XYZ file of C-alpha atoms in Angstrom:
132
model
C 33.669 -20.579 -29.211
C 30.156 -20.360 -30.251
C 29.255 -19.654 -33.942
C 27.528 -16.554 -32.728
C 30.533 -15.171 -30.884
C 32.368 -15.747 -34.139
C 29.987 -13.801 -36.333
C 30.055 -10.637 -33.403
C 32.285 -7.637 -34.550
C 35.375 -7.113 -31.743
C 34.261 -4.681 -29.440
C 37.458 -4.291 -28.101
C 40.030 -1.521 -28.686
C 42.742 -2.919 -27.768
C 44.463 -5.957 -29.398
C 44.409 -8.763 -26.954
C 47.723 -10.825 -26.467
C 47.174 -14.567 -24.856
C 48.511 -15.777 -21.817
C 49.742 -18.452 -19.935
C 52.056 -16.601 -17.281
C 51.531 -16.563 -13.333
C 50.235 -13.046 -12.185
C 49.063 -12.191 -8.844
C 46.555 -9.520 -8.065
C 45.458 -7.693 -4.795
C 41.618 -7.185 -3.767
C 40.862 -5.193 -0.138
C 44.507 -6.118 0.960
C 44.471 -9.832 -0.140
C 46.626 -11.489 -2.614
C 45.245 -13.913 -5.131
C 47.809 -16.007 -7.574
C 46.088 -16.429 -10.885
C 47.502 -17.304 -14.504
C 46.486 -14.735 -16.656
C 44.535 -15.963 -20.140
C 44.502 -12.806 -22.315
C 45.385 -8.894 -21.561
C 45.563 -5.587 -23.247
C 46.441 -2.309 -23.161
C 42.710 -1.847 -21.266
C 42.049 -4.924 -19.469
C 42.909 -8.539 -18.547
C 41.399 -12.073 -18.132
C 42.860 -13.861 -15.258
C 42.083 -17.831 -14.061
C 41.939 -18.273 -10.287
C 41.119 -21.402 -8.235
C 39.818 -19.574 -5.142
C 36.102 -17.842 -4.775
C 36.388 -14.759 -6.814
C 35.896 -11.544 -5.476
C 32.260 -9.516 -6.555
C 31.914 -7.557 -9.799
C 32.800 -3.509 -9.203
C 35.986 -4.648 -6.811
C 38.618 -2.325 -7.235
C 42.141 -4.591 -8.182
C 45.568 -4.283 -8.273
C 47.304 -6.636 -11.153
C 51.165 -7.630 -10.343
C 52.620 -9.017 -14.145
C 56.275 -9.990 -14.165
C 59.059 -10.629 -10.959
C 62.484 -10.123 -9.860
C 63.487 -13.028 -12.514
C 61.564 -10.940 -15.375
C 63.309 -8.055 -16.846
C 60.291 -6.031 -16.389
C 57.155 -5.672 -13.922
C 54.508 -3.165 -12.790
C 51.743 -3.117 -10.877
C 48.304 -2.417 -12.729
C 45.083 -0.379 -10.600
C 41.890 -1.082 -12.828
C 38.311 -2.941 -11.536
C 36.526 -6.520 -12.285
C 33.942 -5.965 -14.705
C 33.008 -9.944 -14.445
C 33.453 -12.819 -13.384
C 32.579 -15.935 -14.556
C 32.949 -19.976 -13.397
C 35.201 -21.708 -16.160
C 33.624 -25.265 -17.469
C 36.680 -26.860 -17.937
C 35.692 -30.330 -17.039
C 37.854 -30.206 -14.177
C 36.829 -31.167 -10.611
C 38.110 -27.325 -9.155
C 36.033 -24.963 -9.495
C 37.885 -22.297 -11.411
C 36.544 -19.036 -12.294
C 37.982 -16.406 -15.154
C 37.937 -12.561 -13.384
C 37.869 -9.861 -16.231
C 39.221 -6.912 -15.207
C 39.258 -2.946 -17.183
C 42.366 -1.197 -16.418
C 42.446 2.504 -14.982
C 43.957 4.862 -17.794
C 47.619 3.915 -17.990
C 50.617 6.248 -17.092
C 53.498 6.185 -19.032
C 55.471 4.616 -17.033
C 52.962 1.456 -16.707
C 52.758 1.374 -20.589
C 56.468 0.266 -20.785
C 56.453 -2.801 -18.889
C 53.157 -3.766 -20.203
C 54.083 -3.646 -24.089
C 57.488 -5.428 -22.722
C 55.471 -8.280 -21.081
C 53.126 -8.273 -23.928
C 55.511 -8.301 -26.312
C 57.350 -11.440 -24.723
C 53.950 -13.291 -24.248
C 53.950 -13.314 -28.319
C 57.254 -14.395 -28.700
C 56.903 -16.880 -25.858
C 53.625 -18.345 -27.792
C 55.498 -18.272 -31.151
C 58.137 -20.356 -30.267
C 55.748 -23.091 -28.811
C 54.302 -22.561 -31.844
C 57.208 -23.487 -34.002
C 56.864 -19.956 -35.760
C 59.465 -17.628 -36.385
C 59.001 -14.970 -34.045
C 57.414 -11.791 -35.481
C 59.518 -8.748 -34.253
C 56.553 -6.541 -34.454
């Protein structure tokens, strides 16, 4: 991170929760597997290894499986999209996407998959998990 990116205020209102988890996400009917970097209650950063679809795309995010207790399905739209310098030879590229307004019964899962992305990154951490 940049020592200007540092100094910015968040802009966010949601708190964002890091990732490392496999997610897949549907764009005009295709299905993309990505491994999601960050998400929120209003939006997500996901890596992906194919060409990315454009900006204004409307999205479908799929978090968690039949081996997760929990999963839901996510509408929202990429709001950018951006090639990640990671000094690998792929070409990777990190899509951003801003979730529709949530129902209720989206919000469950997500705090549930949120919630076990923290504990999951505690534990690497060697931290005692924080029970929120």
């Amino acid at each position: 991170m940049h020592d200007e990116e540092k100094a910015r205020p968040e802009r966010r209102a949601n708190r964002r929760v890091g990732g490392n988890a496999p997610v897949k996400m549907t764009v005009d009917g295709v299905e993309v597997a990505g491994v999601l970097r960050n998400i929120s209650r209003g939006g997500a950063a996901i890596a992906i290894q194919e060409s990315p679809p454009p900006v204004d795309s409307p999205i479908v995010v799929h978090i968690g499986d039949q081996a997760s207790a929990f999963s839901a399905r996510l509408s929202g739209v990429i709001v950018q999209v951006r090639r990640i310098d990671d000094k690998s030879e792929e070409k990777r590229y990190a899509v951003h996407i801003r979730f529709d307004e949530l129902s209720m019964r989206e919000m469950g899962p997500l705090a549930m998959f949120m919630h076990d992305l923290i504990l999951t990154s505690s534990v690497r951490a060697g931290a005692a998990p924080n029970p929120l």
